Amino acid sequence: MRKIAFWLAAALVSVCMAGSSAAAQTSSHAVDAEGHQWWQHAVFYEIYPRSFADSNNDGIGDLKGITSKLDYLRDLGVDAMWITPCFPSPQVDFGYDVSDYENIDPMYGTLADFDVLVSEAKKRDIHIVLDFVVNHTSDQHKWFLDSKSSRTSAHRDWYIWRDGKGPGEPPNNWVSLFGGSAWKFDPATNQYYYHFFYAAQPDLNWRNPAVKDAMFEVTRWWYKRGVAGFRLDAVETLFEDPGLHDNPIASPGKNAYGDPIEKNEYNSKLPELHEVLRGLRKVADESDGVLIGETWTADVAELNEYYGKGNNELQLPMDFLFAMVNKLSPAEFRKQIAAVNAASGWPTFVISNHDIVRSYDRYGDGKHNDQIAKLMAALYLTLRGTPIMYYGEEIGMKTTPPTRKEDVKDPIGRTGWPEEKGRDGERTPMQWDESENAGFSTGTPWLPVPPTYKTHNVADESKDLGSVLEFYKSVLKLRHTNRALLDGNYSAINEDDANVLSYVRLYKDQGVVVALNMSDTQRTVKLDLRSTGFASVERLLATGQSAAAGTEVSLEPYAVFIGELRK
Ligand code: GLC
């Protein structure tokens, strides 16, 4: 979990409000009498547009490609998609270096294509959420080009410029997350600019009110075009200590890039960022928009800060601590779920994304991988909260990293090779069918299609009731139609069991029990329903190799049991 450890290092540095009351503030658009908002009942799906579907066969996915797959997404049970950056960009960080916030990169299509995507998605009740890169722009953005043009340019103070400490010496010891000093010297104006990520991604100066106004306007512009919200990228690093104090060293030695291992005390998670989030939320509320956060929190107290006091910041800050459990440990999942469940806002669960090793590899044991993929699906799709899927997870796509340095596309993989191989492995083309290039493109895909497309692809799995895909579909269907799964309270049961994770979801007179065998041997569990008001299992709702009689559930290795309870 290179990236995870990575971000954890960066991370070093209440009111108990139920979901329905969190939603009550914007109850005008509630989807039920209890004030739930659409995003609380929605399943989100992250799309990495380069890799999803290529309509013009240039080897790179595009918006028309996404539009062509909307029926697939609807049938799968997706209610909203988050598209990672598709704006004009030199693509140094594959779109996370934006050179124009209010357009579409020609490689992905046009604004007209985007409008078609929005309207076609709407016909299928699918919301579109864009990725807003708030911390930095591309060094090719017109704001930065003007900023660097002279010390007195109109946009000079839109970025962080400082004098060096001395000749050839950057202003302080901060290192970039992507390697090397976080300061780049610009000989034209004889100053350094700050970049938490690549040098081609200069940090915006959020202390400048003009930056704030311009960025808030960007979101308003897209809301008017029909987007339902934003995933806010890298929110933690919006602000830096104005005194530029050196960061302390977190541990001895060097990281994959040969840099000292710092604690990001002075350039991450500064309290000022919450004021920006409140501002973005105000604009979001004008359009009933939802804000998802890339929030690598160290604990639930931090997560609560992102919800904001009175739930006035992010509606859906991601809980990566859940994804970071990283092993099939009922005790650890129980602990993390309980913590997030008691947080001050509505939980958001993810198990994979474009920056971390896919869940298939992180949890798979090499022998029961498909069954474990189903187990993980059953877990995060039956919890109280909003799940965010990652494309390909539903068919059991695995991480396929490059084997030679010269094949690496993600620059951090080239800088950090071999310790850090970059993120290409989790960004490979979607596996649609068994045809050449997995049906992604008839051109040469920008990243090679993994050989597993022969065994794991949408077309074949759709015909196989025992596939990972069909399992996802059945659990997603259940989740959308079962009130206890949508809105019920979460309570752990059988908490002493070291192998099987069991919990109930209770809504008025409806109850659902979930039992997940996280071990490689057959297990029998006597469900302890005493605190639930229910007596036994009424019927099986979904399973991967399990059965129940009364309160006794028997589970094959890594099996899933989801059942309805009766009084
Ligand atoms: C976020 C993105 C990641 C990107 C970085 C810089 O962490 O998820 O892919 O490289 O921000 O924008």
XYZ file of C-alpha atoms and ligand atoms in Angstrom:
579
model
C 0.000 0.000 0.000
C 2.642 2.371 -1.044
C 0.248 5.239 -1.693
C -1.592 4.609 1.509
C 1.534 4.682 3.613
C 2.469 7.710 1.652
C -0.658 9.595 2.510
C -0.661 8.342 6.036
C 2.665 10.006 6.473
C 1.112 13.167 5.120
C -1.739 12.703 7.529
C 0.481 12.691 10.587
C 0.683 15.945 11.146
C -19.880 16.638 18.209
C -22.403 16.215 18.106
C -23.832 12.814 17.309
C -26.100 13.713 14.473
C -27.852 10.961 12.568
C -27.895 11.018 8.782
C -31.452 12.211 8.629
C -30.784 15.246 10.798
C -27.635 16.023 8.809
C -29.852 16.130 5.783
C -32.559 18.175 7.382
C -30.761 21.421 6.549
C -31.494 21.031 2.870
C -34.703 19.116 3.206
C -36.356 20.985 0.328
C -35.046 18.310 -2.030
C -35.444 15.367 0.285
C -36.229 12.016 -1.278
C -38.337 10.775 1.608
C -40.412 11.988 4.527
C -37.440 11.649 6.844
C -35.392 14.243 5.033
C -32.863 11.976 3.310
C -31.125 13.589 0.372
C -30.610 11.832 -2.950
C -26.894 11.329 -2.269
C -27.649 9.396 0.895
C -29.544 6.788 -1.080
C -27.173 6.871 -4.044
C -24.402 4.530 -5.085
C -21.518 6.455 -6.663
C -19.140 5.065 -9.267
C -15.736 6.563 -9.988
C -14.740 6.716 -13.651
C -11.185 7.306 -14.774
C -12.104 8.662 -18.218
C -8.837 7.727 -19.974
C -9.564 4.091 -19.206
C -13.318 3.582 -19.333
C -14.470 3.447 -22.965
C -12.859 4.823 -26.126
C -15.399 5.976 -28.739
C -12.943 7.272 -31.353
C -10.370 4.488 -31.025
C -7.380 6.708 -30.326
C -6.491 4.489 -27.347
C -7.769 6.969 -24.758
C -11.246 6.808 -23.265
C -13.581 9.764 -23.742
C -16.939 11.305 -22.816
C -18.808 9.747 -25.722
C -17.429 6.431 -24.536
C -18.907 7.054 -21.084
C -22.252 8.027 -22.637
C -22.276 4.773 -24.585
C -22.033 2.833 -21.312
C -24.825 4.580 -19.418
C -27.216 1.663 -19.810
C -24.600 -0.621 -18.317
C -24.223 1.703 -15.326
C -27.970 2.010 -14.844
C -28.439 -1.768 -14.994
C -25.595 -2.228 -12.552
C -27.371 0.008 -10.038
C -25.294 3.193 -10.184
C -26.988 6.487 -9.284
C -24.119 8.922 -9.682
C -20.746 8.941 -11.362
C -17.675 10.860 -10.311
C -15.513 11.519 -13.356
C -11.865 12.245 -12.594
C -10.574 15.436 -14.291
C -11.547 15.718 -17.962
C -10.640 19.409 -18.356
C -7.952 20.810 -20.664
C -4.623 19.750 -19.255
C -1.045 19.049 -20.336
C -1.699 15.646 -18.664
C 1.458 15.673 -16.560
C -0.634 14.154 -13.775
C -3.280 12.789 -16.168
C -5.704 15.652 -15.740
C -4.907 16.632 -12.157
C -3.009 19.538 -13.713
C -5.839 21.672 -15.067
C -5.070 24.442 -17.564
C -8.692 25.569 -18.013
C -11.388 24.780 -15.453
C -14.280 25.657 -17.748
C -13.817 23.394 -20.720
C -13.284 19.772 -21.754
C -9.931 18.485 -22.951
C -10.194 17.737 -26.691
C -8.868 14.233 -26.018
C -12.074 13.594 -24.074
C -14.435 15.503 -26.377
C -16.213 18.847 -26.224
C -18.552 20.758 -23.962
C -21.337 19.655 -26.293
C -20.389 16.024 -25.617
C -20.474 16.816 -21.923
C -23.966 18.303 -22.225
C -25.140 15.167 -24.019
C -23.619 13.025 -21.267
C -25.448 15.043 -18.596
C -28.794 14.857 -20.349
C -28.507 11.187 -21.277
C -27.442 10.373 -17.730
C -30.391 12.328 -16.386
C -32.771 10.209 -18.459
C -31.409 7.236 -16.545
C -31.496 9.011 -13.155
C -27.719 9.170 -12.986
C -26.074 12.286 -11.536
C -22.724 13.585 -12.760
C -20.117 14.704 -10.238
C -16.894 16.317 -11.466
C -13.457 16.346 -9.906
C -12.436 19.809 -8.747
C -8.681 20.221 -8.401
C -8.669 22.930 -5.771
C -5.121 22.901 -4.456
C -3.246 23.734 -7.651
C -3.517 24.444 -11.355
C -1.302 23.404 -14.225
C 1.754 25.555 -14.808
C 0.162 26.147 -18.225
C -2.990 27.718 -16.777
C -3.338 31.334 -17.890
C -3.374 32.450 -14.238
C 0.031 30.893 -13.650
C 1.471 32.061 -16.976
C 0.577 35.599 -15.974
C 1.716 35.031 -12.389
C 5.197 33.995 -13.433
C 5.519 36.715 -16.078
C 6.667 39.354 -13.570
C 6.713 40.146 -9.873
C 4.074 42.792 -10.466
C 1.710 40.842 -12.697
C -2.008 40.850 -11.885
C -1.933 37.192 -10.900
C 1.416 37.177 -9.080
C -0.195 36.677 -5.700
C -2.510 33.923 -6.967
C 0.317 31.450 -6.300
C 2.918 31.104 -3.532
C 6.116 32.938 -4.521
C 8.985 33.407 -2.101
C 12.646 34.368 -2.067
C 15.139 31.601 -1.457
C 16.931 31.354 1.886
C 20.164 32.071 0.141
C 21.716 31.493 -3.286
C 20.482 28.143 -4.631
C 18.588 27.465 -1.393
C 14.790 27.026 -1.405
C 12.714 28.975 1.155
C 12.434 25.954 3.494
C 12.788 22.163 3.758
C 9.338 21.136 2.463
C 9.422 18.229 0.036
C 6.896 17.505 -2.683
C 4.668 14.446 -2.244
C 5.837 13.459 -5.710
C 9.554 13.822 -4.975
C 12.193 16.521 -4.587
C 11.897 19.981 -3.085
C 8.401 21.491 -3.042
C 9.918 24.738 -4.379
C 10.889 25.469 -7.947
C 13.181 28.326 -8.805
C 12.092 30.610 -11.622
C 15.118 32.531 -12.936
C 12.949 35.061 -14.814
C 11.746 36.679 -11.583
C 14.394 35.262 -9.289
C 11.910 33.656 -6.864
C 10.675 30.188 -5.993
C 7.086 28.971 -6.355
C 5.546 26.279 -4.186
C 4.120 22.971 -5.441
C 2.940 20.250 -3.056
C 2.700 17.849 -6.028
C 4.698 18.090 -9.304
C 6.463 21.285 -10.272
C 3.934 21.425 -13.131
C 1.195 21.768 -10.464
C 1.814 25.097 -8.702
C -0.253 25.594 -5.533
C -2.885 28.309 -5.602
C -2.722 30.947 -2.891
C -6.059 30.498 -1.160
C -5.259 33.392 1.188
C -5.928 35.679 -1.778
C -9.684 36.486 -1.899
C -9.511 36.781 -5.699
C -8.495 33.097 -5.905
C -11.413 32.141 -3.726
C -13.886 34.128 -5.813
C -12.575 32.741 -9.095
C -12.628 29.148 -7.884
C -16.100 29.451 -6.346
C -17.312 30.824 -9.687
C -15.917 27.760 -11.468
C -18.210 25.529 -9.443
C -21.199 27.808 -10.081
C -20.443 27.592 -13.814
C -20.592 23.795 -13.777
C -23.670 23.631 -11.534
C -25.444 25.755 -14.144
C -24.402 23.144 -16.728
C -26.124 20.441 -14.762
C -23.496 18.834 -12.570
C -24.715 17.464 -9.262
C -21.585 18.197 -7.259
C -17.847 17.808 -6.967
C -15.252 15.513 -5.565
C -12.741 17.931 -4.062
C -9.187 16.886 -4.804
C -6.375 17.253 -2.277
C -8.257 19.538 0.102
C -5.801 19.012 2.906
C -3.037 21.001 1.323
C -4.939 24.181 0.445
C -3.034 26.265 2.986
C 0.553 26.629 4.098
C 2.059 28.212 7.169
C 2.736 31.839 6.183
C 5.883 31.764 8.348
C 7.182 28.854 6.216
C 8.530 26.954 9.208
C 10.554 23.857 8.320
C 8.645 20.602 8.692
C 9.961 18.242 11.373
C 11.459 14.926 10.285
C 8.950 12.124 10.961
C 11.372 9.220 10.834
C 14.964 8.565 9.876
C 15.911 7.374 6.395
C 14.619 8.343 2.976
C 11.398 7.728 1.048
C 11.110 6.104 -2.417
C 12.253 9.354 -4.042
C 15.318 9.680 -1.861
C 13.821 12.559 0.159
C 13.742 12.898 3.938
C 10.529 11.600 5.545
C 8.786 14.672 6.873
C 5.793 15.244 9.045
C 3.605 17.705 7.113
C 3.026 19.883 10.119
C 3.204 23.227 8.347
C 1.783 22.465 4.898
C -1.154 20.131 5.457
C -4.468 20.203 7.311
C -4.211 23.841 8.342
C -7.474 24.974 9.981
C -7.986 27.756 7.408
C -9.039 25.158 4.834
C -12.375 24.703 6.606
C -13.401 28.248 5.771
C -12.885 27.432 2.093
C -14.943 24.268 2.429
C -17.734 26.261 4.047
C -17.611 28.681 1.129
C -17.736 25.907 -1.450
C -20.625 24.350 0.439
C -22.567 27.609 0.362
C -22.248 27.678 -3.409
C -23.153 23.977 -3.581
C -26.289 24.617 -1.537
C -27.462 27.201 -4.097
C -27.784 24.287 -6.540
C -28.488 21.432 -4.149
C -25.009 20.085 -4.964
C -23.060 17.467 -3.102
C -19.411 17.746 -2.063
C -17.286 14.631 -1.691
C -13.873 15.058 -0.118
C -10.546 13.385 -0.692
C -9.945 13.337 3.037
C -7.098 11.195 4.324
C -8.096 11.593 7.928
C -6.035 10.217 10.781
C -9.089 9.563 12.970
C -12.807 10.173 13.245
C -12.307 13.489 15.032
C -10.708 14.772 11.836
C -13.514 13.326 9.773
C -15.977 15.272 11.930
C -14.094 18.455 11.168
C -14.688 17.858 7.473
C -18.424 17.488 8.000
C -18.202 20.846 9.723
C -19.932 22.108 12.815
C -23.612 21.940 11.935
C -22.777 19.907 8.831
C -21.881 22.959 6.794
C -18.776 21.634 4.986
C -18.572 18.331 3.094
C -21.580 16.047 2.930
C -19.426 13.071 1.940
C -15.857 13.151 3.258
C -14.365 9.785 2.315
C -13.369 7.478 5.115
C -10.089 6.018 3.918
C -9.377 4.520 7.331
C -11.947 1.908 6.359
C -10.071 1.105 3.117
C -6.836 1.088 5.046
C -7.896 -1.795 7.252
C -6.263 -3.710 4.406
C -6.780 -7.154 5.838
C -9.786 -9.338 6.447
C -10.023 -8.604 10.125
C -13.538 -8.555 11.627
C -12.219 -6.832 14.764
C -10.616 -3.994 12.823
C -13.544 -3.465 10.485
C -15.925 -3.499 13.474
C -13.878 -0.820 15.171
C -13.709 1.423 12.136
C -17.349 1.005 11.160
C -18.459 1.806 14.719
C -16.301 4.917 14.763
C -17.607 6.234 11.453
C -21.137 5.309 12.352
C -20.868 7.548 15.406
C -19.379 10.427 13.411
C -21.281 13.673 13.010
C -22.376 13.176 9.408
C -23.425 10.579 6.888
C -20.737 7.870 6.331
C -18.982 7.442 2.968
C -17.261 4.151 2.226
C -14.662 3.376 -0.448
C -12.424 0.374 -0.934
C -10.515 1.366 -4.114
C -9.643 4.344 -6.244
C -7.206 5.515 -8.915
C -4.423 6.151 -6.379
C -4.358 2.895 -4.445
C -3.881 -0.783 -5.197
C -7.234 -2.297 -6.164
C -9.248 -4.019 -3.431
C -9.128 -7.289 -5.411
C -5.392 -7.519 -4.703
C -5.387 -5.990 -1.255
C -7.860 -8.469 0.193
C -7.518 -11.423 -2.187
C -5.576 -14.451 -0.917
C -4.670 -15.709 -4.400
C -7.004 -18.672 -4.047
C -10.458 -17.318 -3.223
C -10.084 -13.931 -4.917
C -13.515 -13.795 -6.555
C -15.257 -14.936 -3.406
C -13.351 -12.339 -1.397
C -14.310 -9.657 -3.951
C -17.946 -10.586 -3.267
C -17.328 -10.522 0.476
C -15.926 -6.994 0.266
C -18.830 -5.898 -1.945
C -21.320 -7.292 0.546
C -19.534 -5.417 3.306
C -19.389 -1.899 1.985
C -22.656 -2.040 0.064
C -24.690 -3.061 3.126
C -23.342 -0.538 5.620
C -25.166 2.595 6.668
C -23.731 5.233 4.379
C -22.939 6.059 0.768
C -20.598 3.718 -1.099
C -18.295 4.935 -3.863
C -17.309 2.166 -6.258
C -14.278 2.253 -8.543
C -14.691 1.209 -12.175
C -13.813 -2.437 -12.749
C -14.157 -3.361 -9.089
C -17.544 -4.882 -9.948
C -15.943 -7.393 -12.327
C -12.974 -8.258 -10.131
C -10.329 -6.253 -11.986
C -6.906 -6.639 -10.485
C -3.989 -4.247 -10.265
C -1.527 -4.833 -13.080
C 1.556 -2.679 -12.533
C 4.185 -2.235 -15.237
C 7.069 -4.665 -15.047
C 9.670 -2.429 -16.692
C 10.522 1.134 -15.808
C 10.385 2.182 -19.470
C 6.702 1.205 -19.642
C 5.648 3.392 -16.709
C 3.275 6.267 -17.556
C 2.652 7.756 -14.113
C 5.652 10.014 -13.460
C 5.896 9.057 -9.792
C 6.541 5.500 -10.962
C 9.527 6.670 -12.951
C 10.925 8.811 -10.148
C 10.338 6.207 -7.474
C 11.145 3.005 -9.443
C 11.410 0.260 -8.287
C 10.125 0.987 -4.787
C 7.284 3.142 -6.108
C 5.950 1.784 -9.414
C 3.320 4.501 -9.775
C -0.411 4.163 -10.199
C -0.696 2.697 -13.716
C -1.599 -0.714 -12.301
C -4.943 0.433 -10.922
C -5.801 2.555 -13.985
C -5.768 -0.051 -16.764
C -8.575 -0.109 -19.383
C -12.005 -1.353 -18.373
C -12.534 -4.971 -19.390
C -15.749 -5.038 -21.414
C -15.469 -8.310 -23.314
C -13.147 -10.971 -24.646
C -12.372 -9.238 -27.926
C -9.040 -7.571 -28.638
C -8.177 -4.903 -26.072
C -11.112 -6.110 -23.997
C -13.539 -4.068 -26.109
C -12.097 -0.849 -24.684
C -10.670 0.419 -27.983
C -9.640 -0.849 -31.384
C -6.658 1.507 -31.220
C -3.637 0.936 -29.014
C -4.756 1.488 -25.410
C -2.715 4.098 -23.518
C -2.025 1.412 -20.900
C -1.906 -2.277 -21.770
C -5.013 -4.323 -21.105
C -4.240 -6.883 -18.375
C -4.369 -10.541 -19.465
C -7.181 -11.141 -16.949
C -9.677 -9.647 -19.416
C -10.117 -13.186 -20.721
C -11.528 -14.343 -17.385
C -12.942 -11.106 -15.964
C -15.013 -9.004 -18.318
C -18.500 -7.528 -18.379
C -19.863 -9.608 -21.281
C -18.892 -12.992 -19.886
C -19.739 -12.180 -16.288
C -23.199 -10.954 -17.306
C -23.950 -14.493 -18.473
C -22.655 -16.163 -15.318
C -24.884 -16.007 -12.254
C -21.940 -16.920 -10.048
C -19.746 -14.038 -11.246
C -18.513 -11.084 -9.227
C -20.532 -8.787 -11.509
C -23.816 -10.602 -10.958
C -23.165 -10.586 -7.227
C -22.629 -6.810 -7.277
C -25.847 -6.394 -9.240
C -27.874 -8.455 -6.800
C -26.540 -6.678 -3.719
C -26.998 -3.265 -5.357
C -30.569 -4.136 -6.237
C -31.247 -5.216 -2.695
C -29.664 -2.082 -1.331
C -31.908 0.122 -3.454
C -35.108 -1.664 -2.545
C -34.656 -2.662 1.093
C -35.504 0.112 3.519
C -33.427 -1.364 6.336
C -30.362 -1.325 4.079
C -31.071 2.180 2.856
C -31.880 3.913 6.099
C -31.674 1.431 8.938
C -29.470 1.874 11.977
C -26.287 -0.151 12.124
C -25.551 -2.402 15.120
C -22.751 -4.896 15.451
C -23.691 -8.315 16.837
C -21.542 -11.304 17.854
C -18.722 -8.891 18.511
C -16.434 -11.506 20.008
C -16.274 -13.561 16.835
C -12.744 -13.389 15.444
C -13.688 -14.803 12.029
C -17.166 -13.701 11.108
C -18.216 -10.066 10.953
C -21.933 -9.818 11.741
C -24.226 -6.823 12.026
C -27.837 -5.857 11.705
C -29.491 -2.946 9.957
C -32.773 -2.031 11.625
C -35.495 0.219 10.297
C -38.815 0.337 12.184
C -40.217 -3.176 11.859
C -37.726 -4.266 9.218
C -34.413 -5.902 9.991
C -31.572 -7.249 7.898
C -28.665 -9.302 9.180
C -25.325 -9.534 7.418
C -22.746 -12.202 8.292
C -19.404 -12.250 6.514
C -16.951 -15.078 6.949
C -13.543 -13.453 6.754
C -11.704 -16.747 7.192
C -10.678 -19.549 4.866
C -12.552 -22.259 6.757
C -16.200 -23.159 7.087
C -17.874 -21.405 10.069
C -21.167 -21.648 11.879
C -22.481 -18.630 13.758
C -25.280 -18.507 16.266
C -26.611 -15.000 15.709
C -27.073 -13.113 18.935
C -30.215 -11.130 18.165
C -31.120 -10.314 21.782
C -30.590 -6.572 21.451
C -32.335 -6.278 18.095
C -36.007 -6.938 18.821
C -35.962 -9.728 16.246
C -36.029 -13.469 16.869
C -34.628 -15.260 13.850
C -33.873 -15.218 10.168
C -36.997 -15.073 8.018
C -35.414 -15.607 4.614
C -32.237 -15.339 2.667
C -31.887 -12.155 0.636
C -28.489 -12.650 -0.935
C -25.647 -15.036 -0.498
C -22.344 -16.275 -1.600
C -22.328 -19.853 -0.265
C -24.175 -19.765 3.024
C -27.386 -20.976 4.641
C -29.421 -20.290 7.785
C -31.810 -22.114 10.058
C -33.412 -20.119 12.867
C -30.560 -18.095 14.273
C -27.821 -20.340 13.015
C -25.912 -19.390 9.895
C -23.364 -21.619 8.247
C -20.838 -20.066 5.965
C -18.328 -21.544 3.526
C -14.851 -19.924 3.435
C -15.254 -16.173 2.767
C -18.998 -16.627 2.361
C -21.628 -13.916 2.599
C -24.994 -14.206 4.257
C -27.588 -11.440 3.972
C -30.948 -12.303 5.464
C -34.203 -10.707 6.502
C -35.162 -10.947 10.172
C -38.484 -11.808 11.743
C -39.877 -10.888 15.146
C -5.183 13.553 -5.645
C -5.530 12.679 -6.828
C -4.262 12.158 -7.424
C -3.451 13.333 -7.890
C -3.194 14.315 -6.754
C -2.684 15.622 -7.260
O -4.555 12.824 -4.658
O -6.409 11.670 -6.423
O -4.503 11.267 -8.476
O -2.214 12.888 -8.392
O -4.397 14.614 -6.068
O -3.701 16.348 -7.885
